[in-house]
Amino acid sequence: MTTGQPRLGLALGSGSARGWAHVGVLRALVEQGIRADVIAGCSMGAIVGAAYAAGRIEQLQAWALALDRKGVFGLIDFGLRGGLIKGDRLLDFFHGQVAAGCQFSELSVPFGAVATDLASGEEVWLREGKVSEAVRASCAVPGLFQPVWRGGSFLVDGSIVNPIPVSLCRAMGADVVIAVDPGSDRIRSFTPVERIATDGSAYRGWLRSALQRWRSGAVDAGDHRGPLPSMSDTFLSAIAIMQEGIAHRRLAVEPPDVLLTPRLGPLGPFEYHRAAVAIEEGRAAVAGMLGDIRAALAR
C-alpha cells in the first residue's frame, strides 16, 4: 500500500485443515494488487499468516498441494503428557521450510499470533522472539497438542479466546481489516455421504455390516446412522462448536470492514491433504467480495 492509503490488516481465523483457504485468499489478493500492511493469525491462520509475512507463501502452498494422507500421518508424533500429539515434527517442518528460523523482527510484514494462557485464560498476543514458537503456541489445541511453555506460562490455541483476531489487527495499526472465517460454512454430518468423500473404505465396510445386520433382523430398517465418528472427529467438532460461538460474539463487538467466508462445506478438520479444494474456495471468496474490498480500501 502506498503512502496516504489506509493500512490494510488481514485477520486469519482458526480452522484446522480448512485454514488452507487462507492461502487462496492471500494469493488472490496479491494478484489483485492488494497487499497487507499487517497480518494477525490464530491457529492455522497463524501458520499461513507467518508464511506470508516471511515471504514464503508460495513454498507453503507447494507443500500443501503435494501433501497426501500418508504425509499427514507422518507429521503426527504421539505424546503421553499434556496432549496426544507433541507437535515436534510439524514444528520442525515449519521452522525449516516456512519460517526458516526467523525472528519476528526479520519478517517483511508485521505479524502477530494469538494464544491463550492456560492458567489465567487470558488472551496473549505474540509478536516477539522466534516466529515458529509463537505459531506452535497459537496452534496447540488443548488435549490434542502439548501446551507450549513461553514467557513463564503454558500457552494453548488462541481460538479459545479469539478465533478471528480482528482486535489484534487494529492494535497493530490497521485502518481497514479483512477477516477470514474458515469455519462459517461447516457441515457436521457424520453420515455415509461424508464418509464417501473422505474415506470410501470405511463407508463400504459400514454398508456391508449394516446390510448383514438388517437382513438378520438385528437392526431396524430405518437406522441409517453409519459408522460412529472417530475420537478426533468428535473432539475437534466439539472444539469447533465452541470456537464458532466465541467468534460470533467477538465479531459482533469487533467487526471487520470485510468478512470473507469460504464455502468449505463438509471438509473435515484433519483433511489437510485436500488443500487444493480449500485454496480454490479461498480464491472464490475474494472474487465474490472484491467490490466490497475495494470499496473499504477507498474510504
Short mmCIF file of C-alpha atoms in Angstrom, two decimals:
data_model
loop_
_atom_site.label_atom_id
_atom_site.label_comp_id
_atom_site.label_asym_id
_atom_site.label_seq_id
_atom_site.Cartn_x
_atom_site.Cartn_y
_atom_site.Cartn_z
CA MET A 1 0.00 0.00 0.00
CA THR A 2 1.32 3.47 -0.83
CA THR A 3 1.51 6.45 1.48
CA GLY A 4 -1.86 8.10 2.00
CA GLN A 5 -3.85 4.91 1.62
CA PRO A 6 -5.34 3.14 4.64
CA ARG A 7 -3.24 0.49 6.33
CA LEU A 8 -4.70 -2.90 5.50
CA GLY A 9 -4.77 -5.67 8.08
CA LEU A 10 -5.67 -9.31 7.49
CA ALA A 11 -7.16 -11.32 10.35
CA LEU A 12 -6.84 -15.03 9.54
CA GLY A 13 -9.05 -17.26 11.64
CA SER A 14 -8.62 -20.75 13.05
CA GLY A 15 -9.98 -23.74 11.20
CA SER A 16 -7.58 -26.73 11.14
CA ALA A 17 -7.33 -28.08 7.56
CA ARG A 18 -10.00 -25.63 6.45
CA GLY A 19 -7.41 -22.93 7.09
CA TRP A 20 -5.72 -23.77 3.80
CA ALA A 21 -8.35 -21.42 2.37
CA HIS A 22 -6.20 -18.56 3.72
CA VAL A 23 -3.56 -19.42 1.12
CA GLY A 24 -6.10 -18.90 -1.66
CA VAL A 25 -7.27 -15.64 -0.12
CA LEU A 26 -3.75 -14.24 0.16
CA ARG A 27 -2.70 -15.30 -3.33
CA ALA A 28 -5.89 -13.87 -4.86
CA LEU A 29 -5.46 -10.54 -3.08
CA VAL A 30 -1.87 -10.20 -4.24
CA GLU A 31 -2.94 -10.95 -7.81
CA GLN A 32 -5.37 -8.03 -7.50
CA GLY A 33 -2.56 -5.75 -6.32
CA ILE A 34 -3.82 -5.78 -2.73
CA ARG A 35 -1.13 -6.40 -0.11
CA ALA A 36 -1.44 -6.46 3.65
CA ASP A 37 0.40 -3.93 5.80
CA VAL A 38 -0.13 -6.03 8.94
CA ILE A 39 -1.35 -9.58 9.47
CA ALA A 40 -2.69 -11.42 12.51
CA GLY A 41 -3.43 -15.12 12.72
CA CYS A 42 -4.91 -17.66 15.05
CA SER A 43 -4.07 -21.38 14.93
CA MET A 44 -3.99 -22.43 11.26
CA GLY A 45 -4.35 -18.76 10.40
CA ALA A 46 -1.10 -18.16 12.28
CA ILE A 47 0.73 -20.76 10.16
CA VAL A 48 -0.42 -19.23 6.88
CA GLY A 49 -0.04 -15.66 8.12
CA ALA A 50 3.53 -16.27 9.26
CA ALA A 51 4.42 -17.79 5.90
CA TYR A 52 3.01 -14.72 4.15
CA ALA A 53 4.87 -12.34 6.46
CA ALA A 54 8.09 -14.28 5.83
CA GLY A 55 7.64 -14.08 2.07
CA ARG A 56 7.21 -17.85 1.78
CA ILE A 57 3.54 -18.29 0.94
CA GLU A 58 4.39 -19.92 -2.41
CA GLN A 59 6.55 -22.53 -0.67
CA LEU A 60 3.77 -23.28 1.80
CA GLN A 61 1.23 -23.65 -1.00
CA ALA A 62 3.51 -26.03 -2.92
CA TRP A 63 3.94 -28.21 0.16
CA ALA A 64 0.23 -28.17 0.93
CA LEU A 65 -0.72 -29.23 -2.59
CA ALA A 66 1.78 -32.08 -2.51
CA LEU A 67 0.53 -33.41 0.83
CA ASP A 68 -1.29 -36.75 0.81
CA ARG A 69 -2.84 -38.89 3.56
CA LYS A 70 0.48 -40.60 4.26
CA GLY A 71 2.21 -37.26 4.53
CA VAL A 72 -0.37 -36.01 7.02
CA PHE A 73 0.10 -39.07 9.21
CA GLY A 74 3.88 -38.62 9.02
CA LEU A 75 3.58 -35.24 10.74
CA ILE A 76 1.97 -36.80 13.82
CA ASP A 77 4.24 -37.64 16.76
CA PHE A 78 2.30 -39.04 19.67
CA GLY A 79 2.97 -37.90 23.23
CA LEU A 80 1.87 -39.00 26.68
CA ARG A 81 1.83 -35.78 28.68
CA GLY A 82 -0.16 -32.61 28.04
CA GLY A 83 -1.60 -33.73 24.69
CA LEU A 84 -1.96 -36.64 22.30
CA ILE A 85 0.44 -35.03 19.82
CA LYS A 86 3.78 -33.46 20.73
CA GLY A 87 3.92 -31.34 17.58
CA ASP A 88 7.71 -31.56 17.17
CA ARG A 89 7.57 -32.90 13.62
CA LEU A 90 5.19 -30.22 12.46
CA LEU A 91 7.24 -27.53 14.20
CA ASP A 92 10.46 -28.85 12.65
CA PHE A 93 8.89 -28.65 9.20
CA PHE A 94 7.55 -25.16 9.79
CA HIS A 95 10.83 -23.97 11.31
CA GLY A 96 12.90 -25.26 8.41
CA GLN A 97 10.65 -24.72 5.40
CA VAL A 98 8.40 -21.77 6.19
CA ALA A 99 9.70 -19.58 8.99
CA ALA A 100 13.32 -20.51 8.21
CA GLY A 101 14.26 -19.92 11.85
CA CYS A 102 13.44 -16.22 11.66
CA GLN A 103 12.58 -13.80 14.42
CA PHE A 104 9.54 -11.53 14.34
CA SER A 105 11.87 -8.58 13.74
CA GLU A 106 13.05 -10.19 10.48
CA LEU A 107 9.62 -10.53 8.87
CA SER A 108 8.86 -8.38 5.83
CA VAL A 109 5.30 -7.71 7.05
CA PRO A 110 4.39 -7.05 10.72
CA PHE A 111 2.78 -10.21 12.09
CA GLY A 112 1.13 -11.29 15.32
CA ALA A 113 -0.26 -14.59 16.59
CA VAL A 114 -2.92 -15.19 19.22
CA ALA A 115 -2.56 -17.76 22.00
CA THR A 116 -4.27 -18.44 25.34
CA ASP A 117 -2.66 -18.54 28.79
CA LEU A 118 -3.73 -21.93 30.12
CA ALA A 119 -3.59 -20.82 33.77
CA SER A 120 -5.30 -17.44 33.61
CA GLY A 121 -7.42 -17.91 30.49
CA GLU A 122 -6.17 -14.57 29.21
CA GLU A 123 -5.59 -13.77 25.54
CA VAL A 124 -1.90 -13.48 24.66
CA TRP A 125 -0.56 -11.59 21.65
CA LEU A 126 2.75 -12.97 20.41
CA ARG A 127 4.90 -10.51 18.43
CA GLU A 128 8.45 -11.10 19.64
CA GLY A 129 11.01 -13.88 19.59
CA LYS A 130 11.01 -16.91 17.31
CA VAL A 131 8.12 -16.98 14.88
CA SER A 132 7.94 -20.78 14.88
CA GLU A 133 7.50 -20.96 18.66
CA ALA A 134 4.69 -18.40 18.59
CA VAL A 135 2.93 -20.27 15.80
CA ARG A 136 3.21 -23.53 17.68
CA ALA A 137 1.61 -21.95 20.75
CA SER A 138 -1.22 -20.50 18.67
CA CYS A 139 -1.93 -23.97 17.22
CA ALA A 140 -1.75 -26.01 20.45
CA VAL A 141 -5.32 -27.36 20.56
CA PRO A 142 -5.95 -28.35 24.21
CA GLY A 143 -5.82 -32.09 24.75
CA LEU A 144 -4.61 -32.69 21.21
CA PHE A 145 -1.28 -30.81 21.11
CA GLN A 146 1.01 -30.30 24.06
CA PRO A 147 0.97 -26.78 25.58
CA VAL A 148 3.92 -24.52 24.85
CA TRP A 149 5.98 -23.03 27.69
CA ARG A 150 6.71 -19.41 26.80
CA GLY A 151 7.30 -16.34 28.93
CA GLY A 152 6.66 -18.18 32.17
CA SER A 153 3.28 -19.59 31.12
CA PHE A 154 1.83 -22.60 29.35
CA LEU A 155 0.14 -21.41 26.18
CA VAL A 156 -2.51 -23.16 24.10
CA ASP A 157 -4.59 -22.49 20.98
CA GLY A 158 -5.68 -18.88 20.61
CA SER A 159 -9.07 -19.87 19.24
CA ILE A 160 -10.26 -20.47 22.80
CA VAL A 161 -10.41 -16.70 23.29
CA ASN A 162 -10.12 -15.01 19.87
CA PRO A 163 -10.59 -17.28 16.81
CA ILE A 164 -10.55 -14.40 14.29
CA PRO A 165 -8.13 -11.76 15.63
CA VAL A 166 -9.61 -8.53 14.30
CA SER A 167 -8.68 -6.77 17.55
CA LEU A 168 -5.01 -7.66 17.14
CA CYS A 169 -5.03 -6.24 13.61
CA ARG A 170 -6.46 -2.97 14.89
CA ALA A 171 -3.89 -2.85 17.70
CA MET A 172 -1.13 -3.31 15.11
CA GLY A 173 -2.28 -0.17 13.31
CA ALA A 174 -4.69 -1.43 10.65
CA ASP A 175 -7.22 1.12 9.40
CA VAL A 176 -9.09 -1.45 7.31
CA VAL A 177 -9.41 -5.09 8.35
CA ILE A 178 -10.32 -8.01 6.12
CA ALA A 179 -11.17 -11.03 8.26
CA VAL A 180 -11.29 -14.60 7.01
CA ASP A 181 -13.51 -17.15 8.78
CA PRO A 182 -12.88 -20.73 7.53
CA GLY A 183 -15.43 -22.19 9.95
CA SER A 184 -18.57 -20.36 8.86
CA ASP A 185 -19.75 -22.99 6.36
CA ARG A 186 -19.09 -26.08 8.44
CA ILE A 187 -21.28 -29.16 7.93
CA ARG A 188 -21.23 -31.62 10.83
CA SER A 189 -22.76 -34.64 9.17
CA PHE A 190 -21.25 -37.94 10.23
CA THR A 191 -23.21 -39.80 7.58
CA PRO A 192 -22.24 -42.20 4.78
CA VAL A 193 -22.23 -39.25 2.36
CA GLU A 194 -19.35 -37.66 4.27
CA ARG A 195 -17.58 -40.99 4.58
CA ILE A 196 -17.73 -41.49 0.82
CA ALA A 197 -15.99 -38.14 0.33
CA THR A 198 -13.30 -38.76 2.93
CA ASP A 199 -12.88 -42.48 3.39
CA GLY A 200 -14.60 -44.76 0.92
CA SER A 201 -13.28 -47.94 2.52
CA ALA A 202 -14.86 -47.02 5.86
CA TYR A 203 -18.20 -46.47 4.20
CA ARG A 204 -18.10 -49.74 2.26
CA GLY A 205 -17.26 -51.63 5.44
CA TRP A 206 -20.14 -49.99 7.27
CA LEU A 207 -22.54 -50.73 4.40
CA ARG A 208 -21.71 -54.44 4.34
CA SER A 209 -22.11 -54.66 8.11
CA ALA A 210 -25.40 -52.72 8.08
CA LEU A 211 -26.89 -54.92 5.36
CA GLN A 212 -25.96 -58.06 7.23
CA ARG A 213 -27.48 -56.75 10.45
CA TRP A 214 -30.64 -55.62 8.68
CA ARG A 215 -31.11 -58.99 6.92
CA SER A 216 -30.69 -60.82 10.21
CA GLY A 217 -33.21 -58.56 11.93
CA ALA A 218 -30.59 -57.13 14.31
CA VAL A 219 -31.27 -53.54 13.29
CA ASP A 220 -34.31 -51.55 12.34
CA ALA A 221 -34.54 -50.76 8.63
CA GLY A 222 -34.77 -47.07 9.50
CA ASP A 223 -31.36 -46.98 11.18
CA HIS A 224 -29.11 -45.03 8.79
CA ARG A 225 -26.53 -43.70 11.19
CA GLY A 226 -23.41 -45.14 9.60
CA PRO A 227 -20.10 -45.59 11.46
CA LEU A 228 -19.52 -43.57 14.60
CA PRO A 229 -17.30 -40.50 14.19
CA SER A 230 -13.70 -41.08 15.27
CA MET A 231 -12.39 -39.75 18.58
CA SER A 232 -10.50 -36.99 16.75
CA ASP A 233 -13.59 -36.05 14.70
CA THR A 234 -15.70 -35.87 17.85
CA PHE A 235 -13.12 -33.86 19.79
CA LEU A 236 -12.35 -31.37 17.04
CA SER A 237 -16.01 -30.91 16.15
CA ALA A 238 -16.77 -30.08 19.78
CA ILE A 239 -13.88 -27.59 19.81
CA ALA A 240 -15.19 -26.08 16.55
CA ILE A 241 -18.67 -25.55 18.04
CA MET A 242 -17.09 -23.65 20.92
CA GLN A 243 -14.90 -21.61 18.57
CA GLU A 244 -17.84 -20.61 16.38
CA GLY A 245 -19.77 -19.27 19.33
CA ILE A 246 -16.78 -17.27 20.53
CA ALA A 247 -16.06 -15.99 17.01
CA HIS A 248 -19.63 -14.75 16.53
CA ARG A 249 -19.54 -12.87 19.83
CA ARG A 250 -16.14 -11.33 19.13
CA LEU A 251 -17.08 -10.29 15.59
CA ALA A 252 -20.25 -8.64 16.88
CA VAL A 253 -18.19 -6.46 19.20
CA GLU A 254 -15.13 -6.06 16.95
CA PRO A 255 -16.46 -6.21 13.38
CA PRO A 256 -14.05 -6.23 10.43
CA ASP A 257 -14.57 -3.98 7.44
CA VAL A 258 -14.92 -7.03 5.19
CA LEU A 259 -15.62 -10.62 6.26
CA LEU A 260 -14.68 -13.44 3.89
CA THR A 261 -16.39 -16.80 4.43
CA PRO A 262 -15.01 -19.52 2.13
CA ARG A 263 -17.62 -22.17 1.32
CA LEU A 264 -15.84 -25.26 2.58
CA GLY A 265 -18.89 -27.37 3.45
CA PRO A 266 -18.01 -30.83 4.79
CA LEU A 267 -14.22 -30.51 4.55
CA GLY A 268 -13.02 -32.14 7.76
CA PRO A 269 -10.55 -30.81 10.35
CA PHE A 270 -7.87 -33.41 9.55
CA GLU A 271 -8.22 -33.37 5.77
CA TYR A 272 -5.00 -31.46 5.20
CA HIS A 273 -4.47 -33.47 2.02
CA ARG A 274 -7.41 -31.62 0.42
CA ALA A 275 -5.61 -28.28 0.30
CA ALA A 276 -6.47 -27.74 -3.37
CA VAL A 277 -10.19 -27.63 -2.53
CA ALA A 278 -9.74 -25.16 0.33
CA ILE A 279 -7.34 -22.92 -1.60
CA GLU A 280 -9.74 -22.65 -4.51
CA GLU A 281 -12.60 -21.73 -2.17
CA GLY A 282 -10.39 -19.05 -0.63
CA ARG A 283 -9.84 -17.58 -4.08
CA ALA A 284 -13.58 -17.71 -4.78
CA ALA A 285 -14.30 -15.86 -1.53
CA VAL A 286 -12.08 -12.97 -2.64
CA ALA A 287 -13.66 -12.89 -6.12
CA GLY A 288 -17.14 -12.75 -4.61
CA MET A 289 -16.28 -9.86 -2.27
CA LEU A 290 -13.80 -7.95 -4.41
CA GLY A 291 -16.15 -4.98 -4.82
CA ASP A 292 -16.60 -4.69 -1.06
CA ILE A 293 -12.85 -4.97 -0.52
CA ARG A 294 -12.05 -2.18 -2.96
CA ALA A 295 -14.81 -0.03 -1.50
CA ALA A 296 -13.41 -0.46 2.01
CA LEU A 297 -9.92 0.49 0.84
CA ALA A 298 -11.24 3.58 -0.95
CA ARG A 299 -12.88 5.13 2.09
#
